[in-house]
Structures are given as structure tokens and as C-alpha cells.
JSON list of C-alpha atoms and ligand atoms in Angstrom, two decimals:
[
{"chain": "A", "resi": 1, "resn": "UNK", "atom": "CA", "xyz": [1.68, 161.76, 71.58]},
{"chain": "A", "resi": 2, "resn": "UNK", "atom": "CA", "xyz": [0.87, 162.42, 74.54]},
{"chain": "A", "resi": 3, "resn": "UNK", "atom": "CA", "xyz": [2.02, 160.54, 77.92]},
{"chain": "A", "resi": 4, "resn": "UNK", "atom": "CA", "xyz": [-0.56, 161.29, 79.63]},
{"chain": "A", "resi": 5, "resn": "UNK", "atom": "CA", "xyz": [-3.32, 161.06, 77.53]},
{"chain": "A", "resi": 6, "resn": "UNK", "atom": "CA", "xyz": [-2.05, 157.60, 76.80]},
{"chain": "A", "resi": 7, "resn": "UNK", "atom": "CA", "xyz": [-2.52, 156.13, 80.32]},
{"chain": "A", "resi": 8, "resn": "UNK", "atom": "CA", "xyz": [-5.01, 157.80, 82.09]},
{"chain": "A", "resi": 9, "resn": "UNK", "atom": "CA", "xyz": [-8.01, 157.01, 79.55]},
{"chain": "A", "resi": 10, "resn": "UNK", "atom": "CA", "xyz": [-6.42, 153.32, 78.42]},
{"chain": "A", "resi": 11, "resn": "UNK", "atom": "CA", "xyz": [-5.73, 152.41, 81.97]},
{"chain": "A", "resi": 12, "resn": "UNK", "atom": "CA", "xyz": [-9.72, 151.31, 83.11]},
{"chain": "A", "resi": 13, "resn": "UNK", "atom": "CA", "xyz": [-9.82, 149.73, 79.96]},
{"chain": "A", "resi": 14, "resn": "UNK", "atom": "CA", "xyz": [-6.53, 148.14, 80.17]},
{"chain": "A", "resi": 15, "resn": "UNK", "atom": "CA", "xyz": [-8.05, 146.89, 83.73]},
{"chain": "A", "resi": 16, "resn": "UNK", "atom": "CA", "xyz": [-11.20, 145.77, 82.42]},
{"chain": "A", "resi": 17, "resn": "UNK", "atom": "CA", "xyz": [-9.55, 143.50, 80.06]},
{"chain": "A", "resi": 18, "resn": "UNK", "atom": "CA", "xyz": [-7.07, 142.12, 83.03]},
{"chain": "A", "resi": 19, "resn": "UNK", "atom": "CA", "xyz": [-10.18, 141.95, 84.85]},
{"chain": "A", "resi": 20, "resn": "UNK", "atom": "CA", "xyz": [-12.02, 139.63, 81.87]},
{"chain": "A", "resi": 21, "resn": "UNK", "atom": "CA", "xyz": [-8.97, 137.30, 81.37]},
{"chain": "A", "resi": 22, "resn": "UNK", "atom": "CA", "xyz": [-8.72, 136.52, 84.90]},
{"chain": "A", "resi": 23, "resn": "UNK", "atom": "CA", "xyz": [-12.59, 135.86, 84.44]},
{"chain": "A", "resi": 24, "resn": "UNK", "atom": "CA", "xyz": [-12.57, 133.93, 82.09]},
{"chain": "A", "resi": 25, "resn": "UNK", "atom": "CA", "xyz": [-9.70, 131.92, 83.32]},
{"chain": "A", "resi": 26, "resn": "UNK", "atom": "CA", "xyz": [-11.65, 130.81, 86.50]},
{"chain": "A", "resi": 27, "resn": "UNK", "atom": "CA", "xyz": [-14.75, 130.08, 84.53]},
{"chain": "A", "resi": 28, "resn": "UNK", "atom": "CA", "xyz": [-12.14, 127.86, 82.21]},
{"chain": "A", "resi": 29, "resn": "UNK", "atom": "CA", "xyz": [-10.54, 125.97, 85.52]},
{"chain": "A", "resi": 30, "resn": "UNK", "atom": "CA", "xyz": [-14.12, 125.39, 86.81]},
{"chain": "A", "resi": 31, "resn": "UNK", "atom": "CA", "xyz": [-15.55, 123.96, 83.67]},
{"chain": "A", "resi": 32, "resn": "UNK", "atom": "CA", "xyz": [-12.00, 121.88, 83.15]},
{"chain": "A", "resi": 33, "resn": "UNK", "atom": "CA", "xyz": [-12.50, 120.60, 87.17]},
{"chain": "A", "resi": 34, "resn": "UNK", "atom": "CA", "xyz": [-16.13, 120.02, 86.46]},
{"chain": "A", "resi": 35, "resn": "UNK", "atom": "CA", "xyz": [-15.22, 117.83, 83.03]},
{"chain": "A", "resi": 36, "resn": "UNK", "atom": "CA", "xyz": [-12.78, 116.06, 85.23]},
{"chain": "A", "resi": 37, "resn": "UNK", "atom": "CA", "xyz": [-15.35, 115.41, 87.35]},
{"chain": "A", "resi": 38, "resn": "UNK", "atom": "CA", "xyz": [-17.55, 114.08, 84.94]},
{"chain": "A", "resi": 39, "resn": "UNK", "atom": "CA", "xyz": [-15.29, 112.03, 83.62]},
{"chain": "A", "resi": 40, "resn": "UNK", "atom": "CA", "xyz": [-14.03, 110.40, 86.64]},
{"chain": "A", "resi": 41, "resn": "UNK", "atom": "CA", "xyz": [-17.90, 109.84, 87.95]},
{"chain": "A", "resi": 42, "resn": "UNK", "atom": "CA", "xyz": [-18.34, 107.67, 84.79]},
{"chain": "A", "resi": 43, "resn": "UNK", "atom": "CA", "xyz": [-15.21, 105.79, 85.21]},
{"chain": "A", "resi": 44, "resn": "UNK", "atom": "CA", "xyz": [-16.31, 104.82, 88.83]},
{"chain": "A", "resi": 45, "resn": "UNK", "atom": "CA", "xyz": [-18.54, 102.08, 89.49]},
{"chain": "A", "resi": 46, "resn": "UNK", "atom": "CA", "xyz": [-22.20, 103.07, 90.12]},
{"chain": "A", "resi": 47, "resn": "UNK", "atom": "CA", "xyz": [-24.62, 102.10, 92.89]},
{"chain": "A", "resi": 48, "resn": "UNK", "atom": "CA", "xyz": [-26.87, 101.35, 89.96]},
{"chain": "A", "resi": 49, "resn": "UNK", "atom": "CA", "xyz": [-24.18, 98.48, 89.03]},
{"chain": "A", "resi": 50, "resn": "UNK", "atom": "CA", "xyz": [-24.33, 97.18, 92.39]},
{"chain": "A", "resi": 51, "resn": "UNK", "atom": "CA", "xyz": [-28.10, 96.80, 92.60]},
{"chain": "A", "resi": 52, "resn": "UNK", "atom": "CA", "xyz": [-28.31, 95.01, 89.64]},
{"chain": "A", "resi": 53, "resn": "UNK", "atom": "CA", "xyz": [-25.74, 92.29, 90.94]},
{"chain": "A", "resi": 54, "resn": "UNK", "atom": "CA", "xyz": [-27.61, 88.49, 91.39]},
{"chain": "A", "resi": 55, "resn": "UNK", "atom": "CA", "xyz": [-26.23, 88.69, 95.02]},
{"chain": "A", "resi": 56, "resn": "UNK", "atom": "CA", "xyz": [-28.28, 91.94, 96.02]},
{"chain": "A", "resi": 57, "resn": "UNK", "atom": "CA", "xyz": [-31.23, 90.33, 94.86]},
{"chain": "A", "resi": 58, "resn": "UNK", "atom": "CA", "xyz": [-30.55, 86.96, 96.69]},
{"chain": "A", "resi": 59, "resn": "UNK", "atom": "CA", "xyz": [-33.45, 86.87, 99.51]},
{"chain": "A", "resi": 60, "resn": "UNK", "atom": "CA", "xyz": [-33.21, 84.48, 102.41]},
{"chain": "A", "resi": 61, "resn": "UNK", "atom": "CA", "xyz": [-36.64, 82.99, 102.56]},
{"chain": "A", "resi": 62, "resn": "UNK", "atom": "CA", "xyz": [-35.26, 80.15, 105.57]},
{"chain": "A", "resi": 63, "resn": "UNK", "atom": "CA", "xyz": [-33.02, 77.69, 106.57]},
{"chain": "A", "resi": 64, "resn": "UNK", "atom": "CA", "xyz": [-33.45, 74.20, 104.87]},
{"chain": "A", "resi": 65, "resn": "UNK", "atom": "CA", "xyz": [-34.68, 72.36, 107.92]},
{"chain": "A", "resi": 66, "resn": "UNK", "atom": "CA", "xyz": [-37.84, 74.73, 107.93]},
{"chain": "A", "resi": 67, "resn": "UNK", "atom": "CA", "xyz": [-39.28, 73.04, 104.53]},
{"chain": "A", "resi": 68, "resn": "UNK", "atom": "CA", "xyz": [-39.63, 69.00, 105.25]},
{"chain": "A", "resi": 69, "resn": "UNK", "atom": "CA", "xyz": [-40.33, 67.04, 101.98]},
{"chain": "A", "resi": 70, "resn": "UNK", "atom": "CA", "xyz": [-42.89, 67.00, 99.88]},
{"chain": "A", "resi": 71, "resn": "UNK", "atom": "CA", "xyz": [-43.93, 70.48, 101.58]},
{"chain": "A", "resi": 72, "resn": "UNK", "atom": "CA", "xyz": [-45.30, 73.63, 99.85]},
{"chain": "A", "resi": 73, "resn": "UNK", "atom": "CA", "xyz": [-44.72, 76.33, 101.72]},
{"chain": "A", "resi": 74, "resn": "UNK", "atom": "CA", "xyz": [-46.06, 80.05, 101.25]},
{"chain": "A", "resi": 75, "resn": "UNK", "atom": "CA", "xyz": [-43.83, 83.38, 101.43]},
{"chain": "A", "resi": 76, "resn": "UNK", "atom": "CA", "xyz": [-46.59, 85.97, 101.28]},
{"chain": "A", "resi": 77, "resn": "UNK", "atom": "CA", "xyz": [-44.00, 88.83, 101.78]},
{"chain": "A", "resi": 78, "resn": "UNK", "atom": "CA", "xyz": [-42.33, 87.82, 98.82]},
{"chain": "A", "resi": 79, "resn": "UNK", "atom": "CA", "xyz": [-45.19, 86.31, 96.93]},
{"chain": "A", "resi": 80, "resn": "UNK", "atom": "CA", "xyz": [-43.58, 83.12, 96.53]},
{"chain": "A", "resi": 81, "resn": "UNK", "atom": "CA", "xyz": [-44.19, 79.43, 97.51]},
{"chain": "A", "resi": 82, "resn": "UNK", "atom": "CA", "xyz": [-41.35, 77.55, 98.37]},
{"chain": "A", "resi": 83, "resn": "UNK", "atom": "CA", "xyz": [-41.51, 73.60, 96.91]},
{"chain": "A", "resi": 84, "resn": "UNK", "atom": "CA", "xyz": [-39.58, 70.79, 98.49]},
{"chain": "A", "resi": 85, "resn": "UNK", "atom": "CA", "xyz": [-39.36, 67.28, 96.58]},
{"chain": "A", "resi": 86, "resn": "UNK", "atom": "CA", "xyz": [-39.93, 64.70, 97.96]},
{"chain": "A", "resi": 87, "resn": "UNK", "atom": "CA", "xyz": [-35.99, 63.65, 96.94]},
{"chain": "A", "resi": 88, "resn": "UNK", "atom": "CA", "xyz": [-35.12, 67.30, 99.13]},
{"chain": "A", "resi": 89, "resn": "UNK", "atom": "CA", "xyz": [-35.05, 69.19, 95.84]},
{"chain": "A", "resi": 90, "resn": "UNK", "atom": "CA", "xyz": [-36.43, 72.94, 96.08]},
{"chain": "A", "resi": 91, "resn": "UNK", "atom": "CA", "xyz": [-38.24, 75.35, 93.58]},
{"chain": "A", "resi": 92, "resn": "UNK", "atom": "CA", "xyz": [-39.59, 78.71, 94.03]},
{"chain": "A", "resi": 93, "resn": "UNK", "atom": "CA", "xyz": [-42.50, 79.72, 92.34]},
{"chain": "A", "resi": 94, "resn": "UNK", "atom": "CA", "xyz": [-44.52, 83.14, 91.70]},
{"chain": "A", "resi": 95, "resn": "UNK", "atom": "CA", "xyz": [-47.67, 83.13, 93.31]},
{"chain": "A", "resi": 96, "resn": "UNK", "atom": "CA", "xyz": [-49.02, 84.94, 90.84]},
{"chain": "A", "resi": 97, "resn": "UNK", "atom": "CA", "xyz": [-51.33, 84.00, 88.72]},
{"chain": "A", "resi": 98, "resn": "UNK", "atom": "CA", "xyz": [-50.12, 84.39, 85.17]},
{"chain": "A", "resi": 99, "resn": "UNK", "atom": "CA", "xyz": [-53.52, 85.04, 83.47]},
{"chain": "A", "resi": 100, "resn": "UNK", "atom": "CA", "xyz": [-54.19, 88.27, 85.21]},
{"chain": "A", "resi": 101, "resn": "UNK", "atom": "CA", "xyz": [-52.14, 88.50, 88.54]},
{"chain": "A", "resi": 102, "resn": "UNK", "atom": "CA", "xyz": [-54.26, 87.02, 91.33]},
{"chain": "A", "resi": 103, "resn": "UNK", "atom": "CA", "xyz": [-52.44, 85.14, 94.08]},
{"chain": "A", "resi": 104, "resn": "UNK", "atom": "CA", "xyz": [-52.82, 81.37, 93.70]},
{"chain": "A", "resi": 105, "resn": "UNK", "atom": "CA", "xyz": [-53.30, 79.38, 96.97]},
{"chain": "A", "resi": 106, "resn": "UNK", "atom": "CA", "xyz": [-51.74, 75.57, 97.78]},
{"chain": "A", "resi": 107, "resn": "UNK", "atom": "CA", "xyz": [-54.65, 73.65, 98.33]},
{"chain": "A", "resi": 108, "resn": "UNK", "atom": "CA", "xyz": [-53.35, 70.83, 100.74]},
{"chain": "A", "resi": 109, "resn": "UNK", "atom": "CA", "xyz": [-55.85, 68.12, 100.00]},
{"chain": "A", "resi": 110, "resn": "UNK", "atom": "CA", "xyz": [-56.27, 68.03, 96.00]},
{"chain": "A", "resi": 111, "resn": "UNK", "atom": "CA", "xyz": [-52.37, 69.26, 96.21]},
{"chain": "A", "resi": 112, "resn": "UNK", "atom": "CA", "xyz": [-52.68, 71.94, 93.73]},
{"chain": "A", "resi": 113, "resn": "UNK", "atom": "CA", "xyz": [-52.46, 75.72, 93.60]},
{"chain": "A", "resi": 114, "resn": "UNK", "atom": "CA", "xyz": [-56.18, 77.26, 93.01]},
{"chain": "A", "resi": 115, "resn": "UNK", "atom": "CA", "xyz": [-56.55, 80.59, 91.84]},
{"chain": "A", "resi": 116, "resn": "UNK", "atom": "CA", "xyz": [-59.73, 82.01, 93.41]},
{"chain": "A", "resi": 117, "resn": "UNK", "atom": "CA", "xyz": [-60.37, 84.58, 90.48]},
{"chain": "A", "resi": 118, "resn": "UNK", "atom": "CA", "xyz": [-61.00, 82.75, 87.16]},
{"chain": "A", "resi": 119, "resn": "UNK", "atom": "CA", "xyz": [-60.45, 79.05, 88.83]},
{"chain": "A", "resi": 120, "resn": "UNK", "atom": "CA", "xyz": [-57.04, 78.13, 86.59]},
{"chain": "A", "resi": 121, "resn": "UNK", "atom": "CA", "xyz": [-55.62, 75.28, 88.27]},
{"chain": "A", "resi": 122, "resn": "UNK", "atom": "CA", "xyz": [-51.67, 74.00, 88.88]},
{"chain": "A", "resi": 123, "resn": "UNK", "atom": "CA", "xyz": [-49.52, 71.19, 89.81]},
{"chain": "A", "resi": 124, "resn": "UNK", "atom": "CA", "xyz": [-47.27, 71.58, 92.90]},
{"chain": "A", "resi": 125, "resn": "UNK", "atom": "CA", "xyz": [-44.76, 72.11, 90.04]},
{"chain": "A", "resi": 126, "resn": "UNK", "atom": "CA", "xyz": [-46.78, 75.00, 88.85]},
{"chain": "A", "resi": 127, "resn": "UNK", "atom": "CA", "xyz": [-47.63, 73.40, 85.79]},
{"chain": "A", "resi": 128, "resn": "UNK", "atom": "CA", "xyz": [-51.35, 74.33, 84.26]},
{"chain": "A", "resi": 129, "resn": "UNK", "atom": "CA", "xyz": [-53.75, 71.54, 85.20]},
{"chain": "A", "resi": 130, "resn": "UNK", "atom": "CA", "xyz": [-56.92, 73.91, 83.79]},
{"chain": "A", "resi": 131, "resn": "UNK", "atom": "CA", "xyz": [-56.91, 77.27, 82.05]},
{"chain": "A", "resi": 132, "resn": "UNK", "atom": "CA", "xyz": [-57.63, 80.08, 81.44]},
{"chain": "A", "resi": 133, "resn": "UNK", "atom": "CA", "xyz": [-53.99, 80.38, 82.56]},
{"chain": "A", "resi": 134, "resn": "UNK", "atom": "CA", "xyz": [-51.86, 80.83, 79.33]},
{"chain": "A", "resi": 135, "resn": "UNK", "atom": "CA", "xyz": [-48.23, 79.56, 80.93]},
{"chain": "A", "resi": 136, "resn": "UNK", "atom": "CA", "xyz": [-47.44, 77.75, 84.20]},
{"chain": "A", "resi": 137, "resn": "UNK", "atom": "CA", "xyz": [-46.43, 79.87, 87.45]},
{"chain": "A", "resi": 138, "resn": "UNK", "atom": "CA", "xyz": [-43.39, 81.64, 86.93]},
{"chain": "A", "resi": 139, "resn": "UNK", "atom": "CA", "xyz": [-40.41, 80.17, 88.69]},
{"chain": "A", "resi": 140, "resn": "UNK", "atom": "CA", "xyz": [-37.33, 81.88, 90.18]},
{"chain": "A", "resi": 141, "resn": "UNK", "atom": "CA", "xyz": [-33.95, 80.26, 90.89]},
{"chain": "A", "resi": 142, "resn": "UNK", "atom": "CA", "xyz": [-33.05, 78.79, 94.32]},
{"chain": "A", "resi": 143, "resn": "UNK", "atom": "CA", "xyz": [-29.42, 78.86, 95.65]},
{"chain": "A", "resi": 144, "resn": "UNK", "atom": "CA", "xyz": [-28.67, 76.97, 99.21]},
{"chain": "A", "resi": 145, "resn": "UNK", "atom": "CA", "xyz": [-25.92, 78.96, 100.91]},
{"chain": "A", "resi": 146, "resn": "UNK", "atom": "CA", "xyz": [-24.60, 77.63, 104.32]},
{"chain": "A", "resi": 147, "resn": "UNK", "atom": "CA", "xyz": [-27.89, 75.88, 105.26]},
{"chain": "A", "resi": 148, "resn": "UNK", "atom": "CA", "xyz": [-30.27, 78.91, 104.06]},
{"chain": "A", "resi": 149, "resn": "UNK", "atom": "CA", "xyz": [-32.72, 79.00, 101.26]},
{"chain": "A", "resi": 150, "resn": "UNK", "atom": "CA", "xyz": [-32.04, 81.70, 99.09]},
{"chain": "A", "resi": 151, "resn": "UNK", "atom": "CA", "xyz": [-34.22, 82.55, 96.66]},
{"chain": "A", "resi": 152, "resn": "UNK", "atom": "CA", "xyz": [-32.71, 85.45, 93.56]},
{"chain": "A", "resi": 153, "resn": "UNK", "atom": "CA", "xyz": [-35.59, 87.88, 93.21]},
{"chain": "A", "resi": 154, "resn": "UNK", "atom": "CA", "xyz": [-34.43, 89.65, 90.30]},
{"chain": "A", "resi": 155, "resn": "UNK", "atom": "CA", "xyz": [-34.14, 86.38, 87.96]},
{"chain": "A", "resi": 156, "resn": "UNK", "atom": "CA", "xyz": [-38.11, 85.66, 88.09]},
{"chain": "A", "resi": 157, "resn": "UNK", "atom": "CA", "xyz": [-38.66, 83.63, 84.54]},
{"chain": "A", "resi": 158, "resn": "UNK", "atom": "CA", "xyz": [-41.67, 82.42, 82.57]},
{"chain": "A", "resi": 159, "resn": "UNK", "atom": "CA", "xyz": [-41.44, 79.16, 81.05]},
{"chain": "A", "resi": 160, "resn": "UNK", "atom": "CA", "xyz": [-43.29, 76.61, 79.05]},
{"chain": "A", "resi": 161, "resn": "UNK", "atom": "CA", "xyz": [-42.89, 73.54, 80.86]},
{"chain": "A", "resi": 162, "resn": "UNK", "atom": "CA", "xyz": [-40.98, 72.56, 84.14]},
{"chain": "A", "resi": 163, "resn": "UNK", "atom": "CA", "xyz": [-37.32, 71.51, 83.40]},
{"chain": "A", "resi": 164, "resn": "UNK", "atom": "CA", "xyz": [-35.34, 69.10, 85.88]},
{"chain": "A", "resi": 165, "resn": "UNK", "atom": "CA", "xyz": [-33.05, 72.03, 86.35]},
{"chain": "A", "resi": 166, "resn": "UNK", "atom": "CA", "xyz": [-35.36, 74.27, 87.89]},
{"chain": "A", "resi": 167, "resn": "UNK", "atom": "CA", "xyz": [-35.02, 72.34, 90.56]},
{"chain": "A", "resi": 168, "resn": "UNK", "atom": "CA", "xyz": [-31.68, 73.23, 93.13]},
{"chain": "A", "resi": 169, "resn": "UNK", "atom": "CA", "xyz": [-30.27, 70.70, 95.87]},
{"chain": "A", "resi": 170, "resn": "UNK", "atom": "CA", "xyz": [-28.38, 71.35, 98.93]},
{"chain": "A", "resi": 171, "resn": "UNK", "atom": "CA", "xyz": [-24.82, 70.05, 98.47]},
{"chain": "B", "resi": 201, "resn": "LIG", "atom": "S1", "xyz": [-56.44, 85.94, 87.57]},
{"chain": "B", "resi": 201, "resn": "LIG", "atom": "FE1", "xyz": [-55.97, 83.38, 88.10]},
{"chain": "B", "resi": 201, "resn": "LIG", "atom": "S2", "xyz": [-57.13, 82.22, 86.49]},
{"chain": "B", "resi": 201, "resn": "LIG", "atom": "FE2", "xyz": [-57.78, 84.13, 85.83]}
]
């Protein structure tokens, strides 16, 4: 075999093979790095998880003293009413009518919520006084922390009736 014939024609082929081997090695390293990054991102707690935590859905509505006993206070920004019981307890009610979604209005004279759209009415705890509303006003959990009234906006709850455990008291 002629050594010149062996070296010259095969050198470019050998060079191409080496180049391809290196290219595949680099691509393999990149793919491995991406796989590692993906696995690490799965293990790390995501921002979505934090968003869904109840603490992140709490809204400060006001100080405890801002809500006198027996009062019903609208919060149009958060679309709710804060009802303060005579004994000091707090109840937060959605101002969205469960019939077709109009905003109910508190009537101080009749001491009830009236829906201007189809005349449903609700008592001060949100129970239906007159239809067509199919259920009571939805309620939201209230939390009292350091003298502040906070409402968990992420836990709006449909209900069939008023239950005493829907009322929150300041400790
Ligand atoms: S939307 Fe309130 S009664 Fe229809």
C-alpha cells in the first residue's frame, strides 16, 4: 500500500469525522445542560405556587375601629361589604348578586341589600329575602391581624345558609 495514497485522501475524511465527533459532543453537553436546568426548575418552588398561597390573596380592608358595631360598609374596589355584627363579629359579603351578577346595594332604611336589576333582596347576613336570586350572597373569610381587617379574596365561597363560623372575631 502506498503511504502517500493512504494519508492524503483520508486526511480530509478523518478531519471531518473529528469535527463531527466534537460537534456531537458539544451538542450533547448543551442538551445535558438544558436537561439539568429543566430538572432544577421543576424542583425549585415556582412563583405560581407563591401566588396561590392564601397569605398572598389577603387584602387589608381597614382597621377594626373603622367598622362600628351594627354597620354595613361597602368596599367598591374589592366588590364586597363588611358587615359588623352587634357583638363585634365581622362578616364579608360579595356585592355581586348571585342571580345575574349585578351589584347589590345596602339599604340603610330597610336594613337589607337590594338588587337593582330584578329586585332580589338579602338580609344583612346575605340570606335571600326575595327571589329570583338562587342563593345567598357569597361570603369571603375575614382575618383580623394586628388590628387590621383583612379579607381572603382567593376564597370566595358560595353557601346555602348562614353559619356562625362565617363570623370572625377580633381576639
Ligand atoms: S341580577 Fe340581581 S336579581 Fe337579577
